[in-house]
Tab-separated table of N, CA and C in Angstrom:
chain	number	residue	atom	x	y	z
A	165	MET	N	174.343	110.891	89.962
A	165	MET	CA	173.759	109.852	90.804
A	165	MET	C	173.825	108.520	90.072
A	166	SER	N	174.118	107.490	90.793
A	166	SER	CA	174.248	106.155	90.226
A	166	SER	C	172.903	105.642	89.731
A	167	LYS	N	172.922	104.958	88.592
A	167	LYS	CA	171.696	104.388	88.050
A	167	LYS	C	171.394	103.032	88.668
A	168	LYS	N	172.322	102.507	89.433
A	168	LYS	CA	172.096	101.231	90.103
A	168	LYS	C	171.134	101.427	91.261
A	169	LYS	N	170.359	100.392	91.487
A	169	LYS	CA	169.473	100.410	92.650
A	169	LYS	C	170.313	100.186	93.901
A	170	TYR	N	169.794	100.636	95.018
A	170	TYR	CA	170.494	100.414	96.282
A	170	TYR	C	170.675	98.920	96.540
A	171	SER	N	169.684	98.130	96.198
A	171	SER	CA	169.773	96.680	96.410
A	171	SER	C	170.915	96.071	95.605
A	172	GLU	N	171.183	96.628	94.419
A	172	GLU	CA	172.265	96.100	93.591
A	172	GLU	C	173.623	96.345	94.241
A	173	HIS	N	173.780	97.482	94.886
A	173	HIS	CA	175.037	97.768	95.591
A	173	HIS	C	175.220	96.803	96.763
A	174	ILE	N	174.161	96.585	97.512
A	174	ILE	CA	174.243	95.662	98.657
A	174	ILE	C	174.530	94.250	98.162
A	175	ALA	N	173.825	93.827	97.116
A	175	ALA	CA	174.020	92.479	96.563
A	175	ALA	C	175.438	92.300	96.039
A	176	GLU	N	175.990	93.327	95.387
A	176	GLU	CA	177.375	93.257	94.898
A	176	GLU	C	178.346	93.033	96.048
A	177	PHE	N	178.138	93.749	97.140
A	177	PHE	CA	179.024	93.600	98.289
A	177	PHE	C	178.917	92.194	98.875
A	178	LEU	N	177.697	91.700	99.044
A	178	LEU	CA	177.508	90.354	99.588
A	178	LEU	C	178.113	89.298	98.660
A	179	ASN	N	177.979	89.494	97.346
A	179	ASN	CA	178.592	88.564	96.385
A	179	ASN	C	180.112	88.623	96.465
A	180	PHE	N	180.647	89.825	96.630
A	180	PHE	CA	182.096	89.978	96.773
A	180	PHE	C	182.603	89.174	97.972
A	181	ILE	N	181.918	89.283	99.112
A	181	ILE	CA	182.333	88.557	100.315
A	181	ILE	C	182.232	87.049	100.086
A	182	SER	N	181.142	86.613	99.505
A	182	SER	CA	180.953	85.188	99.231
A	182	SER	C	182.024	84.664	98.282
A	183	ASN	N	182.301	85.413	97.220
A	183	ASN	CA	183.340	85.007	96.261
A	183	ASN	C	184.718	84.996	96.912
A	184	ALA	N	184.984	85.968	97.760
A	184	ALA	CA	186.277	86.016	98.456
A	184	ALA	C	186.449	84.781	99.326
A	185	GLN	N	185.396	84.390	100.030
A	185	GLN	CA	185.474	83.225	100.906
A	185	GLN	C	185.696	81.939	100.114
A	186	SER	N	184.957	81.768	99.018
A	186	SER	CA	185.123	80.537	98.238
A	186	SER	C	186.466	80.512	97.506
A	187	HIS	N	186.909	81.661	97.001
A	187	HIS	CA	188.209	81.719	96.320
A	187	HIS	C	189.349	81.459	97.316
A	188	TYR	N	189.186	81.947	98.528
A	188	TYR	CA	190.177	81.714	99.578
A	188	TYR	C	190.334	80.217	99.843
A	189	LYS	N	189.213	79.520	100.004
A	189	LYS	CA	189.262	78.067	100.253
A	189	LYS	C	189.918	77.335	99.086
A	190	PHE	N	189.542	77.738	97.862
A	190	PHE	CA	190.119	77.120	96.672
A	190	PHE	C	191.632	77.331	96.627
A	191	CYS	N	192.072	78.561	96.871
A	191	CYS	CA	193.502	78.875	96.809
A	191	CYS	C	194.291	78.174	97.916
A	192	CYS	N	193.689	78.041	99.093
A	192	CYS	CA	194.343	77.288	100.177
A	192	CYS	C	194.575	75.842	99.754
A	193	ALA	N	193.556	75.243	99.166
A	193	ALA	CA	193.671	73.851	98.715
A	193	ALA	C	194.711	73.726	97.604
A	194	GLU	N	194.721	74.658	96.679
A	194	GLU	CA	195.686	74.623	95.580
A	194	GLU	C	197.112	74.853	96.077
A	195	GLU	N	197.264	75.754	97.018
A	195	GLU	CA	198.598	75.983	97.591
A	195	GLU	C	199.114	74.696	98.236
A	196	ASP	N	198.243	74.021	98.961
A	196	ASP	CA	198.617	72.757	99.601
A	196	ASP	C	198.993	71.697	98.557
A	197	THR	N	198.199	71.614	97.499
A	197	THR	CA	198.493	70.652	96.426
A	197	THR	C	199.847	70.966	95.780
A	198	GLN	N	200.110	72.232	95.521
A	198	GLN	CA	201.375	72.625	94.910
A	198	GLN	C	202.554	72.334	95.840
A	199	GLU	N	202.342	72.504	97.127
A	199	GLU	CA	203.405	72.202	98.108
A	199	GLU	C	203.730	70.707	98.087
A	200	LYS	N	202.704	69.878	98.010
A	200	LYS	CA	202.918	68.424	97.946
A	200	LYS	C	203.602	68.031	96.637
A	201	LEU	N	203.216	68.705	95.555
A	201	LEU	CA	203.850	68.435	94.269
A	201	LEU	C	205.332	68.811	94.308
A	202	THR	N	205.655	69.889	94.989
A	202	THR	CA	207.060	70.274	95.178
A	202	THR	C	207.832	69.136	95.820
A	203	GLN	N	207.268	68.573	96.870
A	203	GLN	CA	207.926	67.463	97.565
A	203	GLN	C	208.098	66.256	96.645
A	204	ASP	N	207.087	65.984	95.815
A	204	ASP	CA	207.197	64.872	94.859
A	204	ASP	C	208.368	65.102	93.908
A	205	TYR	N	208.475	66.312	93.360
A	205	TYR	CA	209.569	66.604	92.426
A	205	TYR	C	210.933	66.519	93.113
A	206	LEU	N	211.030	67.089	94.314
A	206	LEU	CA	212.311	67.056	95.024
A	206	LEU	C	212.728	65.630	95.370
A	207	HIS	N	211.771	64.818	95.791
A	207	HIS	CA	212.114	63.427	96.109
A	207	HIS	C	212.467	62.641	94.852
A	208	SER	N	211.833	62.985	93.753
A	208	SER	CA	212.187	62.332	92.494
A	208	SER	C	213.624	62.673	92.111
A	209	LEU	N	213.997	63.955	92.244
A	209	LEU	CA	215.377	64.348	91.954
A	209	LEU	C	216.363	63.653	92.883
A	210	GLU	N	215.974	63.488	94.128
A	210	GLU	CA	216.866	62.895	95.128
A	210	GLU	C	217.004	61.378	94.977
A	211	LEU	N	215.906	60.698	94.703
A	211	LEU	CA	215.887	59.247	94.875
A	211	LEU	C	215.753	58.429	93.592
A	212	ASP	N	215.427	59.036	92.473
A	212	ASP	CA	215.067	58.247	91.290
A	212	ASP	C	216.223	57.951	90.326
A	213	ASN	N	217.433	58.302	90.657
A	213	ASN	CA	218.581	58.034	89.770
A	213	ASN	C	218.293	58.442	88.322
A	214	LEU	N	217.942	59.687	88.158
A	214	LEU	CA	217.558	60.193	86.840
A	214	LEU	C	218.780	60.569	86.022
A	215	LYS	N	218.628	60.445	84.710
A	215	LYS	CA	219.658	60.921	83.796
A	215	LYS	C	219.535	62.439	83.681
A	216	CYS	N	220.523	63.062	83.071
A	216	CYS	CA	220.600	64.522	82.991
A	216	CYS	C	219.348	65.129	82.359
A	217	ASP	N	218.903	64.579	81.226
A	217	ASP	CA	217.727	65.144	80.552
A	217	ASP	C	216.462	64.950	81.387
A	218	GLU	N	216.366	63.857	82.120
A	218	GLU	CA	215.206	63.625	82.997
A	218	GLU	C	215.207	64.612	84.165
A	219	ARG	N	216.401	64.850	84.725
A	219	ARG	CA	216.517	65.839	85.810
A	219	ARG	C	216.133	67.230	85.318
A	220	SER	N	216.538	67.535	84.098
A	220	SER	CA	216.224	68.837	83.515
A	220	SER	C	214.709	69.010	83.371
A	221	LYS	N	214.012	67.970	82.930
A	221	LYS	CA	212.557	68.039	82.785
A	221	LYS	C	211.880	68.231	84.144
A	222	ILE	N	212.372	67.514	85.141
A	222	ILE	CA	211.816	67.656	86.494
A	222	ILE	C	212.095	69.063	87.021
A	223	ALA	N	213.278	69.575	86.761
A	223	ALA	CA	213.619	70.928	87.220
A	223	ALA	C	212.709	71.971	86.571
A	224	THR	N	212.406	71.801	85.298
A	224	THR	CA	211.492	72.713	84.612
A	224	THR	C	210.098	72.632	85.228
A	225	LYS	N	209.628	71.426	85.500
A	225	LYS	CA	208.323	71.251	86.151
A	225	LYS	C	208.322	71.883	87.544
A	226	LEU	N	209.449	71.778	88.219
A	226	LEU	CA	209.571	72.349	89.559
A	226	LEU	C	209.460	73.882	89.513
A	227	VAL	N	210.078	74.498	88.519
A	227	VAL	CA	209.992	75.957	88.370
A	227	VAL	C	208.536	76.375	88.159
A	228	ILE	N	207.825	75.686	87.285
A	228	ILE	CA	206.415	75.995	87.021
A	228	ILE	C	205.588	75.778	88.290
A	229	ASN	N	205.869	74.693	88.960
A	229	ASN	CA	205.174	74.377	90.210
A	229	ASN	C	205.356	75.476	91.254
A	230	ARG	N	206.571	75.964	91.396
A	230	ARG	CA	206.845	77.006	92.397
A	230	ARG	C	206.163	78.326	92.026
A	231	ARG	N	206.078	78.630	90.741
A	231	ARG	CA	205.352	79.837	90.308
A	231	ARG	C	203.863	79.713	90.628
A	232	ASP	N	203.309	78.538	90.342
A	232	ASP	CA	201.890	78.302	90.635
A	232	ASP	C	201.627	78.400	92.133
A	233	ARG	N	202.503	77.779	92.916
A	233	ARG	CA	202.364	77.827	94.369
A	233	ARG	C	202.404	79.263	94.868
A	234	ARG	N	203.323	80.055	94.338
A	234	ARG	CA	203.447	81.466	94.737
A	234	ARG	C	202.164	82.234	94.408
A	235	TYR	N	201.588	81.968	93.238
A	235	TYR	CA	200.347	82.631	92.850
A	235	TYR	C	199.254	82.354	93.892
A	236	TYR	N	199.053	81.085	94.230
A	236	TYR	CA	198.001	80.721	95.185
A	236	TYR	C	198.311	81.252	96.582
A	237	LYS	N	199.561	81.207	96.967
A	237	LYS	CA	199.942	81.719	98.287
A	237	LYS	C	199.679	83.222	98.379
A	238	ASP	N	199.999	83.956	97.318
A	238	ASP	CA	199.737	85.398	97.294
A	238	ASP	C	198.248	85.686	97.418
A	239	ARG	N	197.414	84.927	96.705
A	239	ARG	CA	195.959	85.129	96.792
A	239	ARG	C	195.459	84.847	98.212
A	240	VAL	N	195.978	83.795	98.831
A	240	VAL	CA	195.584	83.464	100.205
A	240	VAL	C	195.943	84.615	101.141
A	241	GLU	N	197.145	85.149	100.993
A	241	GLU	CA	197.573	86.255	101.859
A	241	GLU	C	196.722	87.500	101.654
A	242	GLU	N	196.319	87.759	100.414
A	242	GLU	CA	195.490	88.927	100.131
A	242	GLU	C	194.065	88.764	100.650
A	243	LEU	N	193.521	87.570	100.544
A	243	LEU	CA	192.135	87.325	100.951
A	243	LEU	C	191.996	87.045	102.439
A	244	ASP	N	193.077	86.662	103.089
A	244	ASP	CA	193.034	86.268	104.493
A	244	ASP	C	192.394	87.314	105.409
A	245	PRO	N	192.765	88.590	105.330
A	245	PRO	CA	192.136	89.572	106.236
A	245	PRO	C	190.625	89.700	106.031
A	246	ILE	N	190.186	89.608	104.785
A	246	ILE	CA	188.748	89.707	104.490
A	246	ILE	C	188.010	88.520	105.087
A	247	VAL	N	188.523	87.326	104.825
A	247	VAL	CA	187.871	86.107	105.291
A	247	VAL	C	187.881	86.036	106.814
A	248	LYS	N	189.009	86.341	107.416
A	248	LYS	CA	189.114	86.298	108.880
A	248	LYS	C	188.165	87.298	109.537
A	249	PHE	N	188.024	88.479	108.928
A	249	PHE	CA	187.132	89.503	109.466
A	249	PHE	C	185.699	88.987	109.536
A	250	PHE	N	185.241	88.333	108.469
A	250	PHE	CA	183.858	87.877	108.438
A	250	PHE	C	183.659	86.516	109.104
A	251	GLU	N	184.730	85.896	109.584
A	251	GLU	CA	184.595	84.682	110.391
A	251	GLU	C	184.311	85.018	111.854
A	252	GLU	N	184.633	86.234	112.280
A	252	GLU	CA	184.363	86.647	113.653
A	252	GLU	C	182.860	86.697	113.868
A	253	GLN	N	182.412	86.208	115.024
A	253	GLN	CA	180.989	86.036	115.291
A	253	GLN	C	180.184	87.321	115.101
A	254	GLN	N	180.656	88.433	115.649
A	254	GLN	CA	179.881	89.674	115.527
A	254	GLN	C	179.796	90.131	114.074
A	255	ASN	N	180.812	89.835	113.284
A	255	ASN	CA	180.793	90.239	111.877
A	255	ASN	C	179.941	89.289	111.038
A	256	LYS	N	179.841	88.018	111.455
A	256	LYS	CA	178.901	87.101	110.807
A	256	LYS	C	177.488	87.633	110.970
A	257	ARG	N	177.191	88.156	112.156
A	257	ARG	CA	175.861	88.719	112.412
A	257	ARG	C	175.607	89.927	111.504
A	258	VAL	N	176.645	90.712	111.266
A	258	VAL	CA	176.500	91.864	110.378
A	258	VAL	C	176.140	91.387	108.969
A	259	LEU	N	176.808	90.340	108.495
A	259	LEU	CA	176.494	89.796	107.171
A	259	LEU	C	175.054	89.298	107.114
A	260	ASP	N	174.631	88.574	108.153
A	260	ASP	CA	173.256	88.079	108.205
A	260	ASP	C	172.267	89.239	108.185
A	261	LYS	N	172.553	90.262	108.959
A	261	LYS	CA	171.683	91.439	109.008
A	261	LYS	C	171.671	92.152	107.658
A	262	LEU	N	172.819	92.215	107.002
A	262	LEU	CA	172.902	92.852	105.691
A	262	LEU	C	172.070	92.090	104.655
A	263	ARG	N	172.032	90.763	104.750
A	263	ARG	CA	171.179	89.961	103.860
A	263	ARG	C	169.705	90.278	104.115
A	264	GLU	N	169.389	90.452	105.370
A	264	GLU	CA	168.028	90.822	105.755
A	264	GLU	C	167.680	92.204	105.190
A	265	VAL	N	168.576	93.144	105.333
A	265	VAL	CA	168.380	94.498	104.808
A	265	VAL	C	168.195	94.445	103.292
A	266	LEU	N	168.975	93.617	102.618
A	266	LEU	CA	168.849	93.477	101.171
A	266	LEU	C	167.430	93.061	100.800
A	267	GLY	N	166.895	92.092	101.513
A	267	GLY	CA	165.519	91.651	101.250
A	267	GLY	C	164.518	92.779	101.455
A	268	GLN	N	164.707	93.549	102.515
A	268	GLN	CA	163.796	94.664	102.796
A	268	GLN	C	163.884	95.744	101.709
A	269	VAL	N	165.115	96.055	101.293
A	269	VAL	CA	165.306	97.076	100.256
A	269	VAL	C	164.690	96.608	98.939
A	270	ARG	N	164.905	95.356	98.586
A	270	ARG	CA	164.304	94.819	97.353
A	270	ARG	C	162.781	94.885	97.408
A	271	LYS	N	162.222	94.575	98.558
A	271	LYS	CA	160.771	94.627	98.739
A	271	LYS	C	160.258	96.047	98.497
A	272	GLN	N	160.944	97.032	99.059
A	272	GLN	CA	160.535	98.428	98.870
A	272	GLN	C	160.711	98.873	97.423
A	273	GLU	N	161.797	98.453	96.792
A	273	GLU	CA	162.011	98.809	95.392
A	273	GLU	C	160.905	98.231	94.511
A	274	GLU	N	160.523	97.015	94.790
A	274	GLU	CA	159.442	96.373	94.038
A	274	GLU	C	158.125	97.111	94.268
A	275	TYR	N	157.872	97.487	95.509
A	275	TYR	CA	156.663	98.241	95.844
A	275	TYR	C	156.638	99.571	95.087
A	276	HIS	N	157.763	100.242	95.044
A	276	HIS	CA	157.836	101.534	94.367
A	276	HIS	C	157.711	101.386	92.849
A	277	LYS	N	158.159	100.298	92.327
A	277	LYS	CA	158.095	100.058	90.890
A	277	LYS	C	156.642	99.876	90.430
A	278	ASN	N	155.835	99.248	91.256
A	278	ASN	CA	154.454	98.927	90.883
A	278	ASN	C	153.444	99.824	91.600
A	279	ARG	N	153.853	100.986	91.953
A	279	ARG	CA	153.004	101.881	92.736
A	279	ARG	C	151.823	102.367	91.907
A	280	ILE	N	150.672	102.352	92.529
A	280	ILE	CA	149.472	102.953	91.945
A	280	ILE	C	148.811	103.794	93.025
A	281	TYR	N	147.995	104.721	92.573
A	281	TYR	CA	147.277	105.550	93.536
A	281	TYR	C	145.806	105.565	93.152
A	282	ILE	N	144.991	105.332	94.112
A	282	ILE	CA	143.553	105.384	93.914
A	282	ILE	C	143.057	106.670	94.578
A	283	PRO	N	142.572	107.617	93.769
A	283	PRO	CA	142.105	108.883	94.338
A	283	PRO	C	140.980	108.656	95.348
A	284	LYS	N	140.989	109.447	96.379
A	284	LYS	CA	139.996	109.311	97.419
A	284	LYS	C	138.948	110.428	97.320
A	285	VAL	N	139.386	111.647	97.170
A	285	VAL	CA	138.451	112.775	97.111
A	285	VAL	C	138.056	113.059	95.671
A	286	LEU	N	138.998	113.138	94.776
A	286	LEU	CA	138.711	113.512	93.391
A	286	LEU	C	137.745	112.525	92.738
A	287	LYS	N	137.878	111.268	93.031
A	287	LYS	CA	137.004	110.253	92.447
A	287	LYS	C	135.567	110.496	92.885
A	288	GLU	N	135.392	110.833	94.154
A	288	GLU	CA	134.037	111.076	94.671
A	288	GLU	C	133.408	112.264	94.000
A	289	LYS	N	134.179	113.328	93.714
A	289	LYS	CA	133.645	114.531	93.074
A	289	LYS	C	133.221	114.231	91.636
A	290	LYS	N	134.006	113.377	90.923
A	290	LYS	CA	133.673	113.016	89.545
A	290	LYS	C	132.372	112.221	89.506
A	291	ASP	N	132.197	111.336	90.483
A	291	ASP	CA	131.015	110.491	90.511
A	291	ASP	C	129.765	111.305	90.893
A	292	GLY	N	129.938	112.324	91.711
A	292	GLY	CA	128.804	113.035	92.280
A	292	GLY	C	128.361	114.212	91.540
């Protein structure tokens, strides 16, 4: 049996969804930035009358740029189904309900952690 509390499992899942959503937005923005940088490099090669060594440096930067762009694009493609699923209205409600459940589970765990019992019958017999 897992030593983790039930609330920890729920919280991990909610954190995973939140992290997926924020990482998705970040990767989308980075992919866009890398795409624009690609255009900058290509236009520089086309229009700047560069010497051979300058073209070589731009070409090297372009290779790095395309690798970076591919990395972000791959992350976007991987995260897209997760993010799209939780953007649907009925699934947003599930997330909200799951947050509510997390609060309820934490409340019960806290109650169980600090549980005390006050005897009702035995105490009376000791006193009497």
